[in-house]
PDB file of C-alpha atoms in Angstrom:
ATOM      1  CA  MET A 445      -7.154  32.587 -15.844  1.00  0.00           C
ATOM      2  CA  LYS A 446      -8.378  35.976 -17.061  1.00  0.00           C
ATOM      3  CA  LEU A 447     -11.901  34.581 -17.511  1.00  0.00           C
ATOM      4  CA  LEU A 448     -11.870  33.251 -13.949  1.00  0.00           C
ATOM      5  CA  LYS A 449     -10.686  36.582 -12.538  1.00  0.00           C
ATOM      6  CA  ASP A 450     -13.289  38.467 -14.582  1.00  0.00           C
ATOM      7  CA  GLN A 451     -15.963  36.092 -13.300  1.00  0.00           C
ATOM      8  CA  LEU A 452     -14.728  36.600  -9.734  1.00  0.00           C
ATOM      9  CA  GLN A 453     -14.986  40.371 -10.182  1.00  0.00           C
ATOM     10  CA  ILE A 454     -18.552  40.073 -11.528  1.00  0.00           C
ATOM     11  CA  VAL A 455     -19.695  37.795  -8.703  1.00  0.00           C
ATOM     12  CA  GLY A 456     -17.988  40.052  -6.152  1.00  0.00           C
ATOM     13  CA  LYS A 457     -19.860  43.058  -7.531  1.00  0.00           C
ATOM     14  CA  GLU A 458     -23.169  41.155  -7.403  1.00  0.00           C
ATOM     15  CA  CYS A 459     -22.470  40.221  -3.791  1.00  0.00           C
ATOM     16  CA  SER A 460     -21.692  43.861  -2.902  1.00  0.00           C
ATOM     17  CA  GLU A 461     -24.976  44.992  -4.474  1.00  0.00           C
ATOM     18  CA  LEU A 462     -26.872  42.395  -2.446  1.00  0.00           C
ATOM     19  CA  LEU A 463     -25.141  43.584   0.728  1.00  0.00           C
ATOM     20  CA  GLU A 464     -26.223  47.151  -0.075  1.00  0.00           C
ATOM     21  CA  GLN A 465     -29.810  45.939  -0.544  1.00  0.00           C
ATOM     22  CA  GLN A 466     -29.596  44.092   2.752  1.00  0.00           C
ATOM     23  CA  THR A 467     -28.410  47.230   4.553  1.00  0.00           C
ATOM     24  CA  LYS A 468     -31.177  49.281   2.940  1.00  0.00           C
ATOM     25  CA  PHE A 469     -33.907  46.874   4.026  1.00  0.00           C
ATOM     26  CA  GLU A 470     -32.464  46.594   7.524  1.00  0.00           C
ATOM     27  CA  ASN A 471     -32.475  50.384   7.863  1.00  0.00           C
ATOM     28  CA  ASN A 472     -36.102  50.490   6.698  1.00  0.00           C
ATOM     29  CA  ARG A 473     -37.266  47.762   9.039  1.00  0.00           C
ATOM     30  CA  LEU A 474     -40.155  48.577  11.309  1.00  0.00           C
ATOM     31  CA  GLN A 475     -39.122  49.755  14.724  1.00  0.00           C
ATOM     32  CA  LEU A 476     -40.756  47.157  16.946  1.00  0.00           C
ATOM     33  CA  PHE A 477     -41.561  48.643  20.305  1.00  0.00           C
ATOM     34  CA  HIS A 478     -40.467  46.258  23.032  1.00  0.00           C
ATOM     35  CA  VAL A 479     -42.076  46.719  26.416  1.00  0.00           C
ATOM     36  CA  THR A 480     -41.393  44.797  29.598  1.00  0.00           C
ATOM     37  CA  GLN A 481     -43.747  44.087  32.443  1.00  0.00           C
ATOM     38  CA  HIS A 482     -43.609  45.994  35.674  1.00  0.00           C
ATOM     39  CA  TYR A 483     -42.881  42.820  37.598  1.00  0.00           C
ATOM     40  CA  THR A 484     -39.377  41.507  38.285  1.00  0.00           C
ATOM     41  CA  ASN A 485     -40.276  38.108  36.799  1.00  0.00           C
ATOM     42  CA  PRO A 486     -42.325  38.889  33.688  1.00  0.00           C
ATOM     43  CA  ARG A 487     -45.586  36.981  33.322  1.00  0.00           C
ATOM     44  CA  LEU A 488     -46.588  36.352  29.742  1.00  0.00           C
ATOM     45  CA  ILE A 489     -50.144  37.094  28.741  1.00  0.00           C
ATOM     46  CA  ASN A 490     -51.963  35.924  25.624  1.00  0.00           C
ATOM     47  CA  ALA A 491     -51.786  38.683  23.032  1.00  0.00           C
ATOM     48  CA  ASN A 492     -55.134  37.525  21.632  1.00  0.00           C
ATOM     49  CA  ASN A 493     -56.764  38.539  24.905  1.00  0.00           C
ATOM     50  CA  VAL A 494     -55.680  42.168  24.557  1.00  0.00           C
ATOM     51  CA  TYR A 495     -58.661  44.497  24.268  1.00  0.00           C
ATOM     52  CA  ASP A 496     -56.976  47.883  24.233  1.00  0.00           C
ATOM     53  CA  ALA A 497     -53.712  49.620  25.016  1.00  0.00           C
ATOM     54  CA  PHE A 498     -52.670  53.171  25.671  1.00  0.00           C
ATOM     55  CA  TYR A 499     -49.551  54.994  26.721  1.00  0.00           C
ATOM     56  CA  GLU A 500     -49.437  57.273  29.740  1.00  0.00           C
ATOM     57  CA  ASP A 501     -46.624  58.656  31.891  1.00  0.00           C
ATOM     58  CA  GLY A 502     -43.995  56.277  30.556  1.00  0.00           C
ATOM     59  CA  ILE A 503     -46.180  53.204  31.042  1.00  0.00           C
ATOM     60  CA  VAL A 504     -48.162  51.148  28.549  1.00  0.00           C
ATOM     61  CA  HIS A 505     -51.508  50.131  30.004  1.00  0.00           C
ATOM     62  CA  VAL A 506     -52.692  46.928  28.334  1.00  0.00           C
ATOM     63  CA  ILE A 507     -56.380  46.198  28.946  1.00  0.00           C
ATOM     64  CA  LEU A 508     -57.363  42.545  28.654  1.00  0.00           C
ATOM     65  CA  ASN A 509     -60.729  41.161  27.599  1.00  0.00           C
ATOM     66  CA  ASN A 510     -61.499  40.358  31.242  1.00  0.00           C
ATOM     67  CA  ASP A 511     -61.068  44.051  32.113  1.00  0.00           C
ATOM     68  CA  LYS A 512     -57.806  43.302  33.876  1.00  0.00           C
ATOM     69  CA  THR A 513     -55.069  45.838  33.198  1.00  0.00           C
ATOM     70  CA  GLU A 514     -51.391  44.959  32.888  1.00  0.00           C
ATOM     71  CA  LYS A 515     -48.763  47.660  33.133  1.00  0.00           C
ATOM     72  CA  PHE A 516     -45.663  47.595  30.949  1.00  0.00           C
ATOM     73  CA  TYR A 517     -42.646  49.860  30.840  1.00  0.00           C
ATOM     74  CA  PHE A 518     -41.204  50.900  27.498  1.00  0.00           C
ATOM     75  CA  ASP A 519     -37.583  50.352  26.579  1.00  0.00           C
ATOM     76  CA  GLU A 520     -37.895  52.783  23.680  1.00  0.00           C
ATOM     77  CA  ASP A 521     -37.960  56.563  23.183  1.00  0.00           C
ATOM     78  CA  GLN A 522     -40.977  57.841  25.115  1.00  0.00           C
ATOM     79  CA  ASN A 523     -41.619  60.745  22.729  1.00  0.00           C
ATOM     80  CA  VAL A 524     -41.963  58.327  19.830  1.00  0.00           C
ATOM     81  CA  ILE A 525     -44.201  56.048  21.851  1.00  0.00           C
ATOM     82  CA  ASP A 526     -46.408  58.934  22.978  1.00  0.00           C
ATOM     83  CA  ALA A 527     -47.213  59.748  19.343  1.00  0.00           C
ATOM     84  CA  PHE A 528     -47.687  56.083  18.496  1.00  0.00           C
ATOM     85  CA  PHE A 529     -50.239  55.034  21.103  1.00  0.00           C
ATOM     86  CA  LYS A 530     -53.549  56.694  21.790  1.00  0.00           C
ATOM     87  CA  LYS A 531     -56.353  55.345  23.904  1.00  0.00           C
ATOM     88  CA  GLY A 532     -59.087  53.577  21.955  1.00  0.00           C
ATOM     89  CA  GLN A 533     -57.070  52.570  18.865  1.00  0.00           C
ATOM     90  CA  ARG A 534     -56.936  48.834  19.529  1.00  0.00           C
ATOM     91  CA  GLU A 535     -58.174  47.957  16.013  1.00  0.00           C
ATOM     92  CA  ASP A 536     -55.052  49.518  14.467  1.00  0.00           C
ATOM     93  CA  LEU A 537     -52.568  47.627  16.640  1.00  0.00           C
ATOM     94  CA  VAL A 538     -50.970  44.181  16.588  1.00  0.00           C
ATOM     95  CA  PHE A 539     -49.715  42.548  19.785  1.00  0.00           C
ATOM     96  CA  TRP A 540     -47.390  39.563  20.132  1.00  0.00           C
ATOM     97  CA  PHE A 541     -44.684  38.152  22.361  1.00  0.00           C
ATOM     98  CA  GLY A 542     -41.073  37.470  21.516  1.00  0.00           C
ATOM     99  CA  GLY A 543     -39.019  35.941  24.302  1.00  0.00           C
ATOM    100  CA  ARG A 544     -39.677  38.028  27.421  1.00  0.00           C
ATOM    101  CA  PHE A 545     -40.757  41.072  25.424  1.00  0.00           C
ATOM    102  CA  PHE A 546     -44.286  42.187  24.664  1.00  0.00           C
ATOM    103  CA  ASN A 547     -44.345  43.734  21.174  1.00  0.00           C
ATOM    104  CA  VAL A 548     -46.759  46.286  19.774  1.00  0.00           C
ATOM    105  CA  ALA A 549     -46.988  47.664  16.237  1.00  0.00           C
ATOM    106  CA  LYS A 550     -49.498  49.265  13.899  1.00  0.00           C
ATOM    107  CA  LYS A 551     -51.098  46.676  11.623  1.00  0.00           C
ATOM    108  CA  THR A 552     -50.008  48.404   8.414  1.00  0.00           C
ATOM    109  CA  ASN A 553     -46.431  48.654   9.647  1.00  0.00           C
ATOM    110  CA  TYR A 554     -46.479  45.077  10.873  1.00  0.00           C
ATOM    111  CA  GLU A 555     -47.481  43.753   7.435  1.00  0.00           C
ATOM    112  CA  GLU A 556     -44.672  45.801   5.918  1.00  0.00           C
ATOM    113  CA  HIS A 557     -42.336  44.394   8.549  1.00  0.00           C
ATOM    114  CA  LYS A 558     -43.257  40.803   7.633  1.00  0.00           C
ATOM    115  CA  LEU A 559     -42.701  41.541   3.928  1.00  0.00           C
ATOM    116  CA  ASN A 560     -39.334  43.164   4.639  1.00  0.00           C
ATOM    117  CA  ARG A 561     -38.348  40.239   6.817  1.00  0.00           C
ATOM    118  CA  LYS A 562     -39.155  37.772   4.028  1.00  0.00           C
ATOM    119  CA  THR A 563     -37.194  39.890   1.543  1.00  0.00           C
ATOM    120  CA  LEU A 564     -34.247  40.049   3.951  1.00  0.00           C
ATOM    121  CA  GLU A 565     -34.242  36.262   4.269  1.00  0.00           C
ATOM    122  CA  GLU A 566     -34.217  35.907   0.470  1.00  0.00           C
ATOM    123  CA  ILE A 567     -31.370  38.418   0.143  1.00  0.00           C
ATOM    124  CA  ALA A 568     -29.391  36.668   2.894  1.00  0.00           C
ATOM    125  CA  GLU A 569     -29.743  33.344   1.057  1.00  0.00           C
ATOM    126  CA  LYS A 570     -28.516  34.922  -2.206  1.00  0.00           C
ATOM    127  CA  ILE A 571     -25.551  36.442  -0.349  1.00  0.00           C
ATOM    128  CA  ARG A 572     -24.635  33.014   1.048  1.00  0.00           C
ATOM    129  CA  GLU A 573     -24.757  31.546  -2.470  1.00  0.00           C
ATOM    130  CA  LYS A 574     -22.601  34.350  -3.907  1.00  0.00           C
ATOM    131  CA  ARG A 575     -20.035  34.028  -1.111  1.00  0.00           C
ATOM    132  CA  PHE A 576     -19.825  30.286  -1.738  1.00  0.00           C
ATOM    133  CA  GLU A 577     -19.270  30.992  -5.440  1.00  0.00           C
ATOM    134  CA  ILE A 578     -16.609  33.601  -4.605  1.00  0.00           C
ATOM    135  CA  HIS A 579     -14.722  31.186  -2.333  1.00  0.00           C
ATOM    136  CA  ALA A 580     -14.869  28.462  -5.004  1.00  0.00           C
ATOM    137  CA  LEU A 581     -13.490  30.831  -7.670  1.00  0.00           C
ATOM    138  CA  GLN A 582     -10.773  32.141  -5.340  1.00  0.00           C
ATOM    139  CA  ASP A 583      -9.744  28.583  -4.504  1.00  0.00           C
ATOM    140  CA  LYS A 584      -9.612  27.616  -8.187  1.00  0.00           C
ATOM    141  CA  ILE A 585      -7.551  30.701  -9.101  1.00  0.00           C
ATOM    142  CA  GLU A 586      -5.185  30.056  -6.195  1.00  0.00           C
ATOM    143  CA  ARG A 587      -4.636  26.452  -7.278  1.00  0.00           C
ATOM    144  CA  ILE A 588      -4.001  27.441 -10.909  1.00  0.00           C
ATOM    145  CA  GLU A 589      -1.540  30.172  -9.877  1.00  0.00           C
ATOM    146  CA  PHE A 590       0.213  27.711  -7.581  1.00  0.00           C
ATOM    147  CA  TRP A 591       0.808  25.186 -10.366  1.00  0.00           C
ATOM    148  CA  GLU A 592       1.634  27.839 -12.971  1.00  0.00           C
ATOM    149  CA  GLN A 593       4.672  28.928 -10.948  1.00  0.00           C
ATOM    150  CA  TYR A 594       6.467  25.808 -12.220  1.00  0.00           C
ATOM    151  CA  ASN A 595       5.668  26.740 -15.838  1.00  0.00           C
ATOM    152  CA  LEU A 596       5.998  23.227 -17.264  1.00  0.00           C
ATOM    153  CA  PRO A 597       4.783  22.291 -20.781  1.00  0.00           C
ATOM    154  CA  PHE A 598       2.888  19.195 -19.675  1.00  0.00           C
ATOM    155  CA  LYS A 599       0.174  18.263 -17.215  1.00  0.00           C
ATOM    156  CA  PHE A 600       1.539  17.056 -13.900  1.00  0.00           C
ATOM    157  CA  ILE A 601       0.892  16.578 -10.213  1.00  0.00           C
ATOM    158  CA  ALA A 602       3.206  16.632  -7.197  1.00  0.00           C
ATOM    159  CA  ASP A 603       3.294  13.499  -5.084  1.00  0.00           C
ATOM    160  CA  ILE A 604       5.576  11.039  -3.352  1.00  0.00           C
ATOM    161  CA  LYS A 605       7.025   7.708  -4.441  1.00  0.00           C
ATOM    162  CA  ILE A 606       5.409   5.272  -2.036  1.00  0.00           C
ATOM    163  CA  ALA A 607       7.667   2.753  -0.330  1.00  0.00           C
ATOM    164  CA  LEU A 608       6.016  -0.662  -0.613  1.00  0.00           C
ATOM    165  CA  SER A 609       8.615  -2.591   1.380  1.00  0.00           C
ATOM    166  CA  GLY A 610       6.817  -2.285   4.700  1.00  0.00           C
ATOM    167  CA  LEU A 611       6.944   0.192   7.550  1.00  0.00           C
ATOM    168  CA  SER A 612      10.135   1.236   9.294  1.00  0.00           C
ATOM    169  CA  GLU A 613      10.724   3.155  12.524  1.00  0.00           C
ATOM    170  CA  SER A 614      10.887   6.427  10.587  1.00  0.00           C
ATOM    171  CA  SER A 615       7.697   5.727   8.644  1.00  0.00           C
ATOM    172  CA  SER A 616       4.639   7.942   9.093  1.00  0.00           C
ATOM    173  CA  GLY A 617       2.374   4.969   8.501  1.00  0.00           C
ATOM    174  CA  ASN A 618       1.135   6.206   5.139  1.00  0.00           C
ATOM    175  CA  GLY A 619       4.045   5.442   2.857  1.00  0.00           C
ATOM    176  CA  CYS A 620       5.968   8.562   3.884  1.00  0.00           C
ATOM    177  CA  LYS A 621       9.154   8.945   5.891  1.00  0.00           C
ATOM    178  CA  SER A 622      10.641  11.982   7.550  1.00  0.00           C
ATOM    179  CA  ASN A 623      12.826  12.573   4.482  1.00  0.00           C
ATOM    180  CA  THR A 624      10.109  11.898   1.891  1.00  0.00           C
ATOM    181  CA  VAL A 625      10.161  14.371  -1.011  1.00  0.00           C
ATOM    182  CA  ARG A 626       7.529  15.463  -3.517  1.00  0.00           C
ATOM    183  CA  HIS A 627       8.203  14.657  -7.164  1.00  0.00           C
ATOM    184  CA  VAL A 628       6.821  15.943 -10.443  1.00  0.00           C
ATOM    185  CA  VAL A 629       4.579  13.171 -11.768  1.00  0.00           C
ATOM    186  CA  LEU A 630       3.631  13.556 -15.431  1.00  0.00           C
ATOM    187  CA  GLN A 631      -0.051  13.188 -16.276  1.00  0.00           C
ATOM    188  CA  GLU A 632       0.500  12.868 -20.024  1.00  0.00           C
ATOM    189  CA  ASP A 633       3.133  11.450 -22.360  1.00  0.00           C
ATOM    190  CA  TYR A 634       5.867  13.978 -23.144  1.00  0.00           C
ATOM    191  CA  VAL A 635       8.863  13.932 -25.496  1.00  0.00           C
ATOM    192  CA  SER A 636      11.310  16.815 -25.928  1.00  0.00           C
ATOM    193  CA  GLY A 637      14.909  16.192 -26.956  1.00  0.00           C
ATOM    194  CA  SER A 638      16.451  13.689 -24.583  1.00  0.00           C
ATOM    195  CA  LEU A 639      13.527  13.910 -22.168  1.00  0.00           C
ATOM    196  CA  LYS A 640      11.017  11.131 -22.742  1.00  0.00           C
ATOM    197  CA  ARG A 641       8.370  10.356 -20.165  1.00  0.00           C
ATOM    198  CA  LYS A 642       5.092   8.477 -20.160  1.00  0.00           C
ATOM    199  CA  THR A 643       1.995   9.220 -18.114  1.00  0.00           C
ATOM    200  CA  ASN A 644       2.554   8.542 -14.383  1.00  0.00           C
ATOM    201  CA  GLN A 645       6.347   8.557 -14.717  1.00  0.00           C
ATOM    202  CA  TYR A 646       8.499  10.830 -12.557  1.00  0.00           C
ATOM    203  CA  LEU A 647      10.304  13.800 -14.063  1.00  0.00           C
ATOM    204  CA  CYS A 648      13.501  13.133 -12.144  1.00  0.00           C
ATOM    205  CA  SER A 649      14.115   9.603 -13.435  1.00  0.00           C
ATOM    206  CA  GLN A 650      12.525   6.898 -15.533  1.00  0.00           C
ATOM    207  CA  GLN A 651      14.080   4.359 -13.202  1.00  0.00           C
ATOM    208  CA  LYS A 652      11.745   5.330 -10.364  1.00  0.00           C
ATOM    209  CA  GLY A 653       8.958   3.399 -12.040  1.00  0.00           C
ATOM    210  CA  LEU A 654       5.324   4.315 -12.423  1.00  0.00           C
ATOM    211  CA  TYR A 655       3.430   6.468  -9.971  1.00  0.00           C
ATOM    212  CA  ILE A 656       1.003   4.678  -7.623  1.00  0.00           C
ATOM    213  CA  PRO A 657      -1.653   6.947  -6.072  1.00  0.00           C
ATOM    214  CA  LEU A 658      -1.795   6.802  -2.291  1.00  0.00           C
ATOM    215  CA  TYR A 659      -5.439   7.876  -2.193  1.00  0.00           C
ATOM    216  CA  THR A 660      -7.800   7.023  -5.038  1.00  0.00           C
ATOM    217  CA  ASP A 661     -10.702   9.156  -3.783  1.00  0.00           C
ATOM    218  CA  ILE A 662      -8.766  12.441  -3.619  1.00  0.00           C
ATOM    219  CA  LYS A 663      -7.802  14.632  -6.579  1.00  0.00           C
ATOM    220  CA  ILE A 664      -4.080  15.138  -5.987  1.00  0.00           C
ATOM    221  CA  GLU A 665      -4.012  18.090  -8.394  1.00  0.00           C
ATOM    222  CA  ASP A 666      -6.260  19.978  -5.955  1.00  0.00           C
ATOM    223  CA  ILE A 667      -3.673  19.646  -3.166  1.00  0.00           C
ATOM    224  CA  GLN A 668      -0.965  22.305  -3.292  1.00  0.00           C
ATOM    225  CA  HIS A 669       2.116  20.248  -2.478  1.00  0.00           C
ATOM    226  CA  VAL A 670       5.395  22.065  -3.023  1.00  0.00           C
ATOM    227  CA  ILE A 671       7.850  20.089  -5.158  1.00  0.00           C
ATOM    228  CA  THR A 672      10.904  19.204  -3.046  1.00  0.00           C
ATOM    229  CA  CYS A 673      12.729  16.564  -5.121  1.00  0.00           C
ATOM    230  CA  LYS A 674      16.106  18.161  -5.942  1.00  0.00           C
ATOM    231  CA  GLU A 675      16.449  16.435  -9.305  1.00  0.00           C
ATOM    232  CA  CYS A 676      12.923  17.474 -10.324  1.00  0.00           C
ATOM    233  CA  LEU A 677      13.703  21.074  -9.335  1.00  0.00           C
ATOM    234  CA  VAL A 678      16.954  20.988 -11.354  1.00  0.00           C
ATOM    235  CA  ARG A 679      15.059  19.836 -14.445  1.00  0.00           C
ATOM    236  CA  ILE A 680      12.397  22.524 -13.911  1.00  0.00           C
ATOM    237  CA  GLU A 681      15.044  25.264 -13.730  1.00  0.00           C
ATOM    238  CA  LYS A 682      16.785  23.845 -16.795  1.00  0.00           C
ATOM    239  CA  TYR A 683      13.530  23.973 -18.749  1.00  0.00           C
ATOM    240  CA  LYS A 684      12.894  27.585 -17.659  1.00  0.00           C
ATOM    241  CA  LYS A 685      16.375  28.702 -18.763  1.00  0.00           C
ATOM    242  CA  ASN A 686      16.036  27.011 -22.128  1.00  0.00           C
ATOM    243  CA  ASN A 687      12.741  28.792 -22.760  1.00  0.00           C
ATOM    244  CA  GLN A 688      13.617  32.317 -21.627  1.00  0.00           C
TER     245      GLN A 688
END
């Protein structure tokens, strides 16, 4: 158990470090300047046809190769934009569309943006893997702690004794009834004093016969069923008192 908890702590720390890296890269991401067209229903233009662009009086003037000029309004801080765009610097800019937005960025910043984006995707994938590992460890620890509460000296599972005599009005259709209880079912031979049980026998009584699994494709030990058989609980308490 200690090894599992130590491993959980290590993986949790690794996940936290990845989250810090993710935040750092997100904070350093290129500010992409989104601009929208002057028209109520934006008309998309081919970014490859852009010849030049400059900023003036709160408007981006985009000059196309056919000498047609489109006017765009910025959604960003105008002071930042004013320093960013200057007439005649088309060779330093990259233009592209994303949804209804027309995006502009310096080429050097855009390449950095693409690299950061790729790194962010890699970090996000690692975070998903670590979180999956954390959940698996937490689930395993929870299951172990659940079964350890009974503190029995042998391997066991908790399951019902299936009624094979057909279905009655009170049956749930799966071998259970409304008053069905969960028994301790030994998963190994055990002998201690007057208690003698073989694998798949019930703790409460040898007369109950051998355990028959209801589902063969499910690991019963992974299901946290609380033991409710009164006789099984009496024997568990008796064992605990004798070993205090």
